[in-house]
Every structure is written in C-alpha cells, then in structure tokens.
mmCIF file of C-alpha atoms and ligand atoms in Angstrom:
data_model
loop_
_atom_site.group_PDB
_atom_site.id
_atom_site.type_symbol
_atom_site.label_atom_id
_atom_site.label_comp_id
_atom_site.label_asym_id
_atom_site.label_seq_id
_atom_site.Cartn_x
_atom_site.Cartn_y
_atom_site.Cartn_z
ATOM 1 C CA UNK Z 1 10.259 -30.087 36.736
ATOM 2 C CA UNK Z 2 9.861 -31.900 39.490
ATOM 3 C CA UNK Z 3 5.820 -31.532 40.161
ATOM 4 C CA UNK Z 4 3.690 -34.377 41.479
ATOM 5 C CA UNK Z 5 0.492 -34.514 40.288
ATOM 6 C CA UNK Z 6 -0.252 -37.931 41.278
ATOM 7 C CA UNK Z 7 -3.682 -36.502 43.133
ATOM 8 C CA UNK Z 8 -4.697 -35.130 39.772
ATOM 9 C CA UNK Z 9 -6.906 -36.381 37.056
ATOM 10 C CA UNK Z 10 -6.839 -35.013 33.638
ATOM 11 C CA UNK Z 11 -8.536 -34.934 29.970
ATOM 12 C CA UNK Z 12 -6.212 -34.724 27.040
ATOM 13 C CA UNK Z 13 -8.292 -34.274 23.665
ATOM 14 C CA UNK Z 14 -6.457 -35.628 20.419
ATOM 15 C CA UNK Z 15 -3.839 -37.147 22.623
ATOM 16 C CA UNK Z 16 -2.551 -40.070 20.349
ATOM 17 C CA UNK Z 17 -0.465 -37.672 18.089
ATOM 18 C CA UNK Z 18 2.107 -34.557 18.127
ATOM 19 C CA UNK Z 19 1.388 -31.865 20.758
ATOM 20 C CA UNK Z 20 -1.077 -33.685 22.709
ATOM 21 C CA UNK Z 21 0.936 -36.989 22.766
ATOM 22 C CA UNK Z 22 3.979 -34.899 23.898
ATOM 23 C CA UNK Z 23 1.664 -33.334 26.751
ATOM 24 C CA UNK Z 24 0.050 -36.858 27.933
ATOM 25 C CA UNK Z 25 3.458 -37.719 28.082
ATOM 26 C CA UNK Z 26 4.835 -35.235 30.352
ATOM 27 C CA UNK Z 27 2.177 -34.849 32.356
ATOM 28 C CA UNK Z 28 1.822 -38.616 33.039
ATOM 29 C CA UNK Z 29 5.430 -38.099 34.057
ATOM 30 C CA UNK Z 30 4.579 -36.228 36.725
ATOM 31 C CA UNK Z 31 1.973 -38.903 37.933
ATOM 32 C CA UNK Z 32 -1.210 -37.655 36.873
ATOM 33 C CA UNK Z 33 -4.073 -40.324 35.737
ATOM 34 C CA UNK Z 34 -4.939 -39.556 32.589
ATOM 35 C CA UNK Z 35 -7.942 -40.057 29.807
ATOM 36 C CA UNK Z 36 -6.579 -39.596 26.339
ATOM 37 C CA UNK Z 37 -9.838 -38.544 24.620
ATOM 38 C CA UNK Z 38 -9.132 -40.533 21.237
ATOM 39 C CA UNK Z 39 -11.398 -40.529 18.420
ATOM 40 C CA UNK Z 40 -9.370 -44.008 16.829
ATOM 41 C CA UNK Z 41 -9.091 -46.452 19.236
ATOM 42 C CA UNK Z 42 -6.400 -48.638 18.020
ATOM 43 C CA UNK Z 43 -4.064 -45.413 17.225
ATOM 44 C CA UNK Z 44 -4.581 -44.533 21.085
ATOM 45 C CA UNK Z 45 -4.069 -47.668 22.172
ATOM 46 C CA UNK Z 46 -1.060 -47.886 20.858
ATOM 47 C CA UNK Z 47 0.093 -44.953 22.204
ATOM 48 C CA UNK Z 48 -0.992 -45.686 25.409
ATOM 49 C CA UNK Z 49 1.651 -48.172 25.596
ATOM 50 C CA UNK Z 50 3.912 -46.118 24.426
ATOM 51 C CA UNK Z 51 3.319 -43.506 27.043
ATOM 52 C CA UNK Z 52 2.691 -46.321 29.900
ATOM 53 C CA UNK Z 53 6.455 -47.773 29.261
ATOM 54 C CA UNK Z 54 7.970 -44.269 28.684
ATOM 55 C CA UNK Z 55 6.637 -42.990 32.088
ATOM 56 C CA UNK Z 56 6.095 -46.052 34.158
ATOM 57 C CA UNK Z 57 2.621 -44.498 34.973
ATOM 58 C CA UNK Z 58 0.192 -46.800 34.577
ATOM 59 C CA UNK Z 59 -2.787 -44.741 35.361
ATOM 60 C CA UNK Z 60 -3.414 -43.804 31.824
ATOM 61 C CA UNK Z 61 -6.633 -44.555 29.822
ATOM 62 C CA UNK Z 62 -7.970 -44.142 26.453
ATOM 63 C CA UNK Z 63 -11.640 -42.818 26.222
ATOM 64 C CA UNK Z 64 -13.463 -42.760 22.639
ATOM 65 C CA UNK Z 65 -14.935 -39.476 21.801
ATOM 66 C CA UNK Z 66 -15.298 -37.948 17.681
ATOM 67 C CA UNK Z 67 -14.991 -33.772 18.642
ATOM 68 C CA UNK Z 68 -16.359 -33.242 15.240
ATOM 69 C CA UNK Z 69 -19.995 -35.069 16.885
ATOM 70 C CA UNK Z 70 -21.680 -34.057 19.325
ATOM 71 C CA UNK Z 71 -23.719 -37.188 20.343
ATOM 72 C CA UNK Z 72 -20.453 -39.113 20.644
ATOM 73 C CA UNK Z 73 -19.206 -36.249 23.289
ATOM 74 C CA UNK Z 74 -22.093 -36.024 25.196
ATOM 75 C CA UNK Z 75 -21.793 -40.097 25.291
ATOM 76 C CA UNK Z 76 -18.073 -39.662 26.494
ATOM 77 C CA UNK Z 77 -19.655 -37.389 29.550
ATOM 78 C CA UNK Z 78 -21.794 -39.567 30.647
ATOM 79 C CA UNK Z 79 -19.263 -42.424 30.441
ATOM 80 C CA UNK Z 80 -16.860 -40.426 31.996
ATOM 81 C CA UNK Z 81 -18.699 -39.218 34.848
ATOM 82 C CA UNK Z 82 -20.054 -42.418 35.635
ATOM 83 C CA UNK Z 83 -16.713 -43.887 36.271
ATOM 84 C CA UNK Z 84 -14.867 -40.929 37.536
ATOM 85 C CA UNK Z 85 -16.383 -37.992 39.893
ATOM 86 C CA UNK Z 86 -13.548 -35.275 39.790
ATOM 87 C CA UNK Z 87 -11.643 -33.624 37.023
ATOM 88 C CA UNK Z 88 -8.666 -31.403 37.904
ATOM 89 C CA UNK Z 89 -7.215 -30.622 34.162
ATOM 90 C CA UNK Z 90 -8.856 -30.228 31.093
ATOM 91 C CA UNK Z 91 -6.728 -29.681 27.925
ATOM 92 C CA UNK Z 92 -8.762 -29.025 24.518
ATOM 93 C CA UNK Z 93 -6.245 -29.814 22.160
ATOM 94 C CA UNK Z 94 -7.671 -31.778 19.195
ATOM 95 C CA UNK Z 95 -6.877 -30.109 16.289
ATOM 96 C CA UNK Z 96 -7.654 -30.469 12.228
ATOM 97 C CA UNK Z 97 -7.354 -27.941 8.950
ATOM 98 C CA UNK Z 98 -9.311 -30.098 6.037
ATOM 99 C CA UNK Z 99 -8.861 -29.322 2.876
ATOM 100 C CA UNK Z 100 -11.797 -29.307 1.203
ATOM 101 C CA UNK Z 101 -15.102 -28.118 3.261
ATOM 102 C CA UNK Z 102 -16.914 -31.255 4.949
ATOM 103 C CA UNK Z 103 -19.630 -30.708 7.592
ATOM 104 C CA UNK Z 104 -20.443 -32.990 10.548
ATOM 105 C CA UNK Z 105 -24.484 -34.476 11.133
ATOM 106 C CA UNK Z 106 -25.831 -30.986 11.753
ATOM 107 C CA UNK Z 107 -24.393 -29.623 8.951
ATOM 108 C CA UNK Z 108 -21.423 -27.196 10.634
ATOM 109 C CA UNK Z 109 -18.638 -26.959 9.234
ATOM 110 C CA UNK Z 110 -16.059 -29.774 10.501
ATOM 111 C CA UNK Z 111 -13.279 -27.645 11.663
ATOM 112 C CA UNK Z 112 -14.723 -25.284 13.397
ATOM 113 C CA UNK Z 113 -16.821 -28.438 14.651
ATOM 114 C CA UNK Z 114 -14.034 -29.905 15.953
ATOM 115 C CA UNK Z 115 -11.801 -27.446 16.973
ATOM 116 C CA UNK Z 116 -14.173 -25.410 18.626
ATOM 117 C CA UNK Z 117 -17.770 -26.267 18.577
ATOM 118 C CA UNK Z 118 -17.050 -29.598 20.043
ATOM 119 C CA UNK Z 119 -14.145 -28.169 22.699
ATOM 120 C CA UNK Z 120 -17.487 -25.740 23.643
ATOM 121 C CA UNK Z 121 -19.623 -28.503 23.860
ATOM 122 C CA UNK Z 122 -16.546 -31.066 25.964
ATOM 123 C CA UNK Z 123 -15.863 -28.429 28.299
ATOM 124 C CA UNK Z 124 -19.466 -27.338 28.987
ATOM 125 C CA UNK Z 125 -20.648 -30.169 29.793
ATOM 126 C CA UNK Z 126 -17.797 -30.899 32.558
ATOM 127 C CA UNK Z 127 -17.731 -27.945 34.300
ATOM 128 C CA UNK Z 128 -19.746 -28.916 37.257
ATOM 129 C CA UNK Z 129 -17.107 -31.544 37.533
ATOM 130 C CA UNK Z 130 -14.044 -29.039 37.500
ATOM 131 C CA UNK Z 131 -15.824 -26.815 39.891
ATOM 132 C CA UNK Z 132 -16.390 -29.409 42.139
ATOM 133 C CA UNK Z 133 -12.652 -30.561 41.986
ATOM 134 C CA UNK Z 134 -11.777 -27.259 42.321
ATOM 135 C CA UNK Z 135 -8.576 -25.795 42.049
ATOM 136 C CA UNK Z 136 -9.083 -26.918 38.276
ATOM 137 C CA UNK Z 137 -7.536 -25.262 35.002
ATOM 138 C CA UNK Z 138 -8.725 -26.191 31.487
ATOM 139 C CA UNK Z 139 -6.319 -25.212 28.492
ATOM 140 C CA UNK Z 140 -7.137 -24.743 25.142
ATOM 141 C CA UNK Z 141 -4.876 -24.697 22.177
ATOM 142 C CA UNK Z 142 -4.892 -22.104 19.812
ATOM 143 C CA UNK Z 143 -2.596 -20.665 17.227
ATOM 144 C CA UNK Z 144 -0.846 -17.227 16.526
ATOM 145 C CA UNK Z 145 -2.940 -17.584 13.041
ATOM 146 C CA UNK Z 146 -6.054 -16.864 15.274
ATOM 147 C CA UNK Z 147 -4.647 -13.572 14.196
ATOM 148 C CA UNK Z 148 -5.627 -13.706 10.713
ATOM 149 C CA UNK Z 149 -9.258 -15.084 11.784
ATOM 150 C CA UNK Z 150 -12.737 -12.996 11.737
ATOM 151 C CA UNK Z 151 -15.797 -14.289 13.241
ATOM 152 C CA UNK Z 152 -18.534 -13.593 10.690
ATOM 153 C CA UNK Z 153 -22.056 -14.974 12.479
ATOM 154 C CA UNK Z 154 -23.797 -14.607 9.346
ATOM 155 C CA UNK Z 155 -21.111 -17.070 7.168
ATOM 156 C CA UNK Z 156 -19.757 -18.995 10.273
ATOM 157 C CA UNK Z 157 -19.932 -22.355 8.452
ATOM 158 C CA UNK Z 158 -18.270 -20.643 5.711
ATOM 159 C CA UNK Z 159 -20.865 -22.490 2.936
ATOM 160 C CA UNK Z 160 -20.049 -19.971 -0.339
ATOM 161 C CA UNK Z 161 -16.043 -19.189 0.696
ATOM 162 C CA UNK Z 162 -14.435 -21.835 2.110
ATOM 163 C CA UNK Z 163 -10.758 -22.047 2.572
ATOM 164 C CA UNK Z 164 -8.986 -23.949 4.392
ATOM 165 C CA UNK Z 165 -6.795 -21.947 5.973
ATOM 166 C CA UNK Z 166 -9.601 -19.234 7.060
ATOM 167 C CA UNK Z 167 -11.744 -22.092 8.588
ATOM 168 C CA UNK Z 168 -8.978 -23.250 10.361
ATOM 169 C CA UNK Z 169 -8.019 -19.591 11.331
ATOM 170 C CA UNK Z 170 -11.563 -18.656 12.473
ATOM 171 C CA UNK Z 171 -11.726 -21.601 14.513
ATOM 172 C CA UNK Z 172 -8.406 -20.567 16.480
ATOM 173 C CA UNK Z 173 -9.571 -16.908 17.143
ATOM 174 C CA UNK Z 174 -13.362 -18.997 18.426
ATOM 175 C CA UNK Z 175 -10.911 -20.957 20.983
ATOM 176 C CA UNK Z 176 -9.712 -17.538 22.330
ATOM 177 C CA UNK Z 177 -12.568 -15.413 22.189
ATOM 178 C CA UNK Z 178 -13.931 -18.689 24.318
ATOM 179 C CA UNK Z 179 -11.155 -18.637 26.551
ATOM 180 C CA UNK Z 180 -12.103 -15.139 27.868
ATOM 181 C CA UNK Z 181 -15.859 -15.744 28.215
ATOM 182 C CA UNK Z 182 -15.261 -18.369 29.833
ATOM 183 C CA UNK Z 183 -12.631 -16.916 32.508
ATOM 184 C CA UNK Z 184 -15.258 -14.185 33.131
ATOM 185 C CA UNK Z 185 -17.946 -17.020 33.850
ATOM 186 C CA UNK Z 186 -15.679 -18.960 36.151
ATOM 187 C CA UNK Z 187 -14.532 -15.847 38.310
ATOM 188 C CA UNK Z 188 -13.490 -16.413 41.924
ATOM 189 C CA UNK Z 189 -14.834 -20.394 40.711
ATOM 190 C CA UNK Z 190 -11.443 -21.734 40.962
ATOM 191 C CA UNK Z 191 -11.545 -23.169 37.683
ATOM 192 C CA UNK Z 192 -9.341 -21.264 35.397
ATOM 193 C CA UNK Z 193 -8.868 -20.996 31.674
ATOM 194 C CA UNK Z 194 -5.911 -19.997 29.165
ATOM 195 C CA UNK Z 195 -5.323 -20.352 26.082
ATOM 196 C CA UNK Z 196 -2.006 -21.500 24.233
ATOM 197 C CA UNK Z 197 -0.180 -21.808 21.061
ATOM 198 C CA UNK Z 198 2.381 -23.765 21.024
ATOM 199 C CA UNK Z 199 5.013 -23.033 18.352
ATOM 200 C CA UNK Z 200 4.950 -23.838 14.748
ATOM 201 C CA UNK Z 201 5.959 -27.917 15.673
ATOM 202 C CA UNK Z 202 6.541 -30.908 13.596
ATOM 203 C CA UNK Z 203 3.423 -32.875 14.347
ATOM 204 C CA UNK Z 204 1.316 -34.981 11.944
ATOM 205 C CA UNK Z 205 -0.973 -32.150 11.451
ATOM 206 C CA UNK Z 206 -0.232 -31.578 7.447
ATOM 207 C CA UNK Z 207 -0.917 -34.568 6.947
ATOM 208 C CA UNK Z 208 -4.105 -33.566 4.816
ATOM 209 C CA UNK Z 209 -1.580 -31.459 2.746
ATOM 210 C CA UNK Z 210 -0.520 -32.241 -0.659
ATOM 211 C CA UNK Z 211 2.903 -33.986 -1.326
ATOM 212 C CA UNK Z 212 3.690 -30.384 -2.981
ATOM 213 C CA UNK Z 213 2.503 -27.972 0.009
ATOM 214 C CA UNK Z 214 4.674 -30.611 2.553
ATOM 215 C CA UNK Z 215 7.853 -30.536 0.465
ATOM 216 C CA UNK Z 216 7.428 -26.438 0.270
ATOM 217 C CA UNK Z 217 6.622 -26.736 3.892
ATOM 218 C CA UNK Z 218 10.184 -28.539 4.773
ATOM 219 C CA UNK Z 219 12.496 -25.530 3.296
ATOM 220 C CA UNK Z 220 10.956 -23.685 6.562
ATOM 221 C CA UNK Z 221 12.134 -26.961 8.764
ATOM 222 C CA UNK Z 222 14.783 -25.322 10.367
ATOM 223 C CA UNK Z 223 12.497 -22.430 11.702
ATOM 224 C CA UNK Z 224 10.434 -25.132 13.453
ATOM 225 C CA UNK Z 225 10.103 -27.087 16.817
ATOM 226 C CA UNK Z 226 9.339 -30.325 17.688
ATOM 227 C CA UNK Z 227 6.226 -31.598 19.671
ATOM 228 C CA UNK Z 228 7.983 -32.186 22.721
ATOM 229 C CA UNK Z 229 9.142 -28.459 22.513
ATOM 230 C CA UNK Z 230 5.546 -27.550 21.423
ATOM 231 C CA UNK Z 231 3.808 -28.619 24.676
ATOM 232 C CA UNK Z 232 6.012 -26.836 26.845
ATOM 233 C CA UNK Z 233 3.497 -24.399 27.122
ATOM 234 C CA UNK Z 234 0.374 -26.303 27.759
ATOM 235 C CA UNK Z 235 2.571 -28.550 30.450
ATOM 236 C CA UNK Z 236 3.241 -25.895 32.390
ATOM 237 C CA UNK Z 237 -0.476 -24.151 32.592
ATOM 238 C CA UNK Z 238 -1.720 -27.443 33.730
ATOM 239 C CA UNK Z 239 0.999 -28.155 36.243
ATOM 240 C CA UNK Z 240 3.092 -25.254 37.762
ATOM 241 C CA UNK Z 241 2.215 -23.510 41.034
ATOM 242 C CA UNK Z 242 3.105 -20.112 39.449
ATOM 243 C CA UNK Z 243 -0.101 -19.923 37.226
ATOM 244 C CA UNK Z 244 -2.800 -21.503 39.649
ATOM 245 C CA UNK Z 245 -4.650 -18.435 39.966
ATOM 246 C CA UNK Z 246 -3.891 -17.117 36.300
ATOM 247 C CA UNK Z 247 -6.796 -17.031 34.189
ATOM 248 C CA UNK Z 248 -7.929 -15.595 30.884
ATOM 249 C CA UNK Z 249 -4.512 -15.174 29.289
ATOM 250 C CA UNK Z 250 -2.752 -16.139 26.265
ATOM 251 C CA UNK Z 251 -0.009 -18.067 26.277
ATOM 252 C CA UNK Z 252 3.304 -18.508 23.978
ATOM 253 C CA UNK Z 253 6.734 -20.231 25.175
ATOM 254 C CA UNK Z 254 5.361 -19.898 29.039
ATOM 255 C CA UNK Z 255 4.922 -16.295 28.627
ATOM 256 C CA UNK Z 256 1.463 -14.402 28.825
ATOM 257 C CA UNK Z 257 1.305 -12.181 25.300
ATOM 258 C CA UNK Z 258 -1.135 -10.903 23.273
ATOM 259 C CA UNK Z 259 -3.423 -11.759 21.500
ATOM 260 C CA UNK Z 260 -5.659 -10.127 18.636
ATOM 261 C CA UNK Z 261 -7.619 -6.922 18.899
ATOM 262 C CA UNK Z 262 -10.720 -9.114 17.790
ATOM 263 C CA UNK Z 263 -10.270 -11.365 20.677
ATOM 264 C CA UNK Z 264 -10.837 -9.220 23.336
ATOM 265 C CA UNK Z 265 -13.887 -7.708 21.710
ATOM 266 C CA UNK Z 266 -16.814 -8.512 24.398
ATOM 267 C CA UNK Z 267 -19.288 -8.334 22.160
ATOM 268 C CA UNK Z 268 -17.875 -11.183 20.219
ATOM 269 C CA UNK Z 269 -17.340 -13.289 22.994
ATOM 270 C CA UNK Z 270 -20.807 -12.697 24.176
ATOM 271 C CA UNK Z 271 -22.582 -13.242 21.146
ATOM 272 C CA UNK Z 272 -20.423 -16.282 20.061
ATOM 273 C CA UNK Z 273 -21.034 -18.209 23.449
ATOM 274 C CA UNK Z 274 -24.959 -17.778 22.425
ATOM 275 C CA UNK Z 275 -24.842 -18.711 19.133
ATOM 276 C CA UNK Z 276 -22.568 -21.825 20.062
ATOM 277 C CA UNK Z 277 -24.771 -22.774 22.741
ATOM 278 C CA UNK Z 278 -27.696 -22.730 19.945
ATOM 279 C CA UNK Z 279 -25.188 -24.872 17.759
ATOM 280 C CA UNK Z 280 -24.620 -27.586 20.079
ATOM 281 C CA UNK Z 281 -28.298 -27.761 22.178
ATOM 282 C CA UNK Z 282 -26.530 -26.971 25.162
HETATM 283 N N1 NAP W 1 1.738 -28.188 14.910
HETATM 284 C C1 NAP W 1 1.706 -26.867 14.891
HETATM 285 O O1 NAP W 1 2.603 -26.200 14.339
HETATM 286 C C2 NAP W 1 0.589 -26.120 15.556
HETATM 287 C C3 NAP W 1 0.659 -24.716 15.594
HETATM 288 C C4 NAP W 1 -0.362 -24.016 16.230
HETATM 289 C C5 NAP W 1 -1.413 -24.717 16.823
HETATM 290 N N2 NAP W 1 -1.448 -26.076 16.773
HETATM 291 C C6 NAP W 1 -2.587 -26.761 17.414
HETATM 292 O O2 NAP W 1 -2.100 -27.799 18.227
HETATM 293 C C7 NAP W 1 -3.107 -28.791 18.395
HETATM 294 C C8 NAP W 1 -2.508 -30.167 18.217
HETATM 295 O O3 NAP W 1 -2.105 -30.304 16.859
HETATM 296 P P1 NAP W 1 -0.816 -31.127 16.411
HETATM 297 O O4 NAP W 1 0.059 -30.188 15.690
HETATM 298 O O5 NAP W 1 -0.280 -31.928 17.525
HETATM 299 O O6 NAP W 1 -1.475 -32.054 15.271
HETATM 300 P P2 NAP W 1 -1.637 -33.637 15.122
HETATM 301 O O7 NAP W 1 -0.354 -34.338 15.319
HETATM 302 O O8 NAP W 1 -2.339 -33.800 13.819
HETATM 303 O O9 NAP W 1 -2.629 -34.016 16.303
HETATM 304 C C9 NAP W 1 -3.980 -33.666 16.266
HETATM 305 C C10 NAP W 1 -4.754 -34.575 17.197
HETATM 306 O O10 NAP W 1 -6.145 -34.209 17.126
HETATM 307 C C11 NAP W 1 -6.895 -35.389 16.929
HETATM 308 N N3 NAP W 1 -8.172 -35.129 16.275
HETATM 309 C C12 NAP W 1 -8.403 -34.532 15.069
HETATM 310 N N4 NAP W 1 -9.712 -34.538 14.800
HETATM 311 C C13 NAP W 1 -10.332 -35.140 15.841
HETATM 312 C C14 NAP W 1 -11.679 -35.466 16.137
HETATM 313 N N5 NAP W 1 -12.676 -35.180 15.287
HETATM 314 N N6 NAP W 1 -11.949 -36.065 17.310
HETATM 315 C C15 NAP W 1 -10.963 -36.391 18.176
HETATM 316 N N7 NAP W 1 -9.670 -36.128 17.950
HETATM 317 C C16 NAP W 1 -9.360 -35.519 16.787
HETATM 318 C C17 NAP W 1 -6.008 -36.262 16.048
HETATM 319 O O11 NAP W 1 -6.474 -37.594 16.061
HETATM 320 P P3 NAP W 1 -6.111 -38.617 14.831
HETATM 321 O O12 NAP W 1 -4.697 -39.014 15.029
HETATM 322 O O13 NAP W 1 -7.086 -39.727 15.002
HETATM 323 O O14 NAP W 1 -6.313 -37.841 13.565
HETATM 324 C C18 NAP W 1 -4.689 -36.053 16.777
HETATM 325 O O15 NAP W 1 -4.639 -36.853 17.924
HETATM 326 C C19 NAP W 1 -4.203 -28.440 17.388
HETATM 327 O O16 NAP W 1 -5.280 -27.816 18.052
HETATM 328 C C20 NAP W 1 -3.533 -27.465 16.443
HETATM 329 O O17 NAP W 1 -4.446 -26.565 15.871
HETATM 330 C C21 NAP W 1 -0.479 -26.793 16.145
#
C-alpha cells in the first residue's frame, strides 16, 4: 500500500503488544505521527524503538493512559490536547479477558471497564478534536464472539455470574452496539466509525490463561493468524481512500459483514450510551 499519511495524527490504544503493535507499525509506515496510548511505560517504550527502527518514522510517541480508570484517561485528554490540537485517527484497540472478576475504583467490572467503558469514555472526550480535524475515522476492535454476548443493564457488572468469557463477550457486542450510536451521532460530521475484528491471531492476549487452556489452545494453531495478518483490517479503515465516507459497519478481512441481530437493536444502543454516560460522569 503505498498511502502517505504523513499529514495525519493518530491514537493507538494498547499499542505495545499483538494487534495494536502490528497496526502502529504499519501505519507509522505510511508516515503517520503516532501516540501509542500505553498503560506500562517501559513495555511501550521499548516498543517504540522497535517500531521507530522498523519504519524509520520517528514521529512516534508513547502517552500513559490505564483504560480500566477513568481519572487516568481524562488526565491523558488533557495532556494530549494541550500538546496536540488535531486528531485524524482514533483506534480503540486495548483489549483484556481476566480470569477471575476484578473491578476498577468505581466498582465496574474491569473488562468491560477497559474494553469498553473506558474506549466510551477515550473517544468521548476527543471528539471535538476529530470533528475539528475532520475527515477523521475512529476504529474500534471487536470480536466475532460479540456474537455470543447479551447486554443485561440490570447485571452489567456481572457481580453474581461472572465468567470470563461472557464478560469478555458482552464487552465486544458494547464496542459494536457503540459503533452504531455513535455513526448515527456523527452523521454528515465527517468523523466516521467502524468496527473490526480482526481474526483469531497469535497475540499475547492468553496470557491470563492457564498453562492447560494455552497448550489446548495450540492444537487449533494452524487455524490461526498472526498479528501482522490480524491488523489488516484495522490498517486499512484508518488509511484507504475507499472507506473515507464508510461509517457504521462491521468489518472482517477488509470486508463489511454482519454482525449480530442484538447489535443493531436501537434500543440497546440508545439505552447503553445513557447508562455508560452515567458510568463514566461524562
Ligand atoms: N488475538 C485475537 O485472536 C483477537 C480476536 C478478536 C479480537 N481481538 C481484540 O484485539 C484487540 C487487541 O488484542 P491482542 O490480541 O493484540 O492482545 P494483546 O497482545 O494482549 O494486546 C492487548 C493490548 O491491550 C493493552 N491493554 C490491556 N489492558 C489495558 C489497560 N487497562 N489500559 C491500557 N492498555 C491495556 C495491553 O497492554 P499490556 O501489554 O500492558 O498488557 C496490550 O497492549 C483486543 O481488543 C482484543 O479483544 C483479538
């Protein structure tokens, strides 16, 4: 692909690792400047290099922000802003599935916290930026299990049931029913918004799994891709001329598809946006 986006300035969240290390990557190919929103500082640091020698672009930074907290994102804003006064890509990637329940200062459960709640809260909080900078796209990354996800408002932080797997699920269908509020907000704004998933891709994210679920989780090796392969998708929403005016779509392997009968449910993606704006004092 030969795009420039040298003019372009872009947010990466959870960029020090897998998919969104992949997409810093080849997006800082193609010459955009670049905050990798890192919640460890010395693991995106050290990435940074990595990147910086890989694409010879040197106008890549690391920017501290914890998704799971919603002081420390509001602090990133602020920081942000005061440095830098446009915003042309936005890509919520950050991603966990924990184990056991946790919750963050509040109280909400910590993936939903960070996978959504805190993507609500990033991207909120911007959006006079993006429209100003306008033509903008943000991109957030889901998963195909958003399938298997219900939004329940009256067990949202999931306090008698928890699993990890429906946390994590719920929290993926919350990104998409998201994604389509949010196009239907930003109409004729300029600003567009899709949603992705990228491929079942070797990343670090098991690495809250047992030594038992990884080694089950290797006999399906060969159906899987890597993270390179895995940010195909989000690469090309935030850089190709073809999808500048696309918005409120799902993504897989560069393709619009699908996604679940839930998440196109209006009422859902009313109601949520109100009860996360409640959630995170916006
Ligand atoms: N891999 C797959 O097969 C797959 C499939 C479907 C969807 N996805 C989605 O793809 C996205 C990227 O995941 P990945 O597979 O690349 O996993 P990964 O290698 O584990 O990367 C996840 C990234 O998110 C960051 N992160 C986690 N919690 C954070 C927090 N509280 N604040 C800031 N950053 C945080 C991690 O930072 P640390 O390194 O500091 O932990 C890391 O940089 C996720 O949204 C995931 O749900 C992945």
């Amino acid at each position: 692909m030969n795009t420039d986006l040298s003019n372009r300035k872009c947010i990466i969240t959870g960029a020090n690792s897998g998919i969104g290390k992949e997409t810093t990557l080849g997006l800082a190919k193609m010459g955009a400047s670049i905050i990798m929103l890192c919640r460890n500082e010395e693991k995106g640091e050290n990435v940074l290099r990595e990147i910086k020698n890989s694409s010879g672009n040197q106008s890549v930074e690391v920017m501290i922000a914890d998704m799971q907290d919603y002081d420390s994102i509001r602090k990133f804003v602020e920081n942000y802003k005061s440095i830098h006064n446009k915003l042309h890509i936005l890509i919520n990637n950050a991603g966990i599935m924990k184990k056991k329940r946790e919750t963050n200062n509040l109280g909400h459960e910590t993936t939903l916290a960070t996978n959504y709640l805190g993507h609500f809260l990033l991207t909120n909080l911007l959006l006079e930026t993006l429209q100003s900078s306008a033509p903008a796209r943000i991109i957030n990354v889901t998963s195909k299990s958003h399938k298997r996800g219900k939004i329940d408002f009256d067990n949202l932080m999931l306090e008698n049931n928890y699993g990890r797997f429906k946390a994590y699920n719920n929290s993926k269908l919350a990104n998409i029913l998201f994604t389509y509020e949010l196009a239907q907000r930003l109409e004729d704004s300029g600003v567009t918004v899709n949603a992705v998933h990228p491929g079942a891709a070797r990343t670090n994210f098991g690495r809250e799994f047992s030594e038992r679920t990884r080694k089950f989780l290797k006999l399906f090796k060969r159906f899987t891709i890597s993270a390179e392969e895995g940010a195909k998708t989000s690469i090309y929403l935030a850089s190709s001329p073809e999808v500048e005016k696309i918005t409120g779509k799902y993504w897989f392997k560069c393709k619009k598809v699908k996604s679940s009968k839930d998440s196109y449910n209006r009422e859902i993606q009313r109601k949520l946006w109100e009860v996360s704006k409640d959630l995170t004092s916006l």
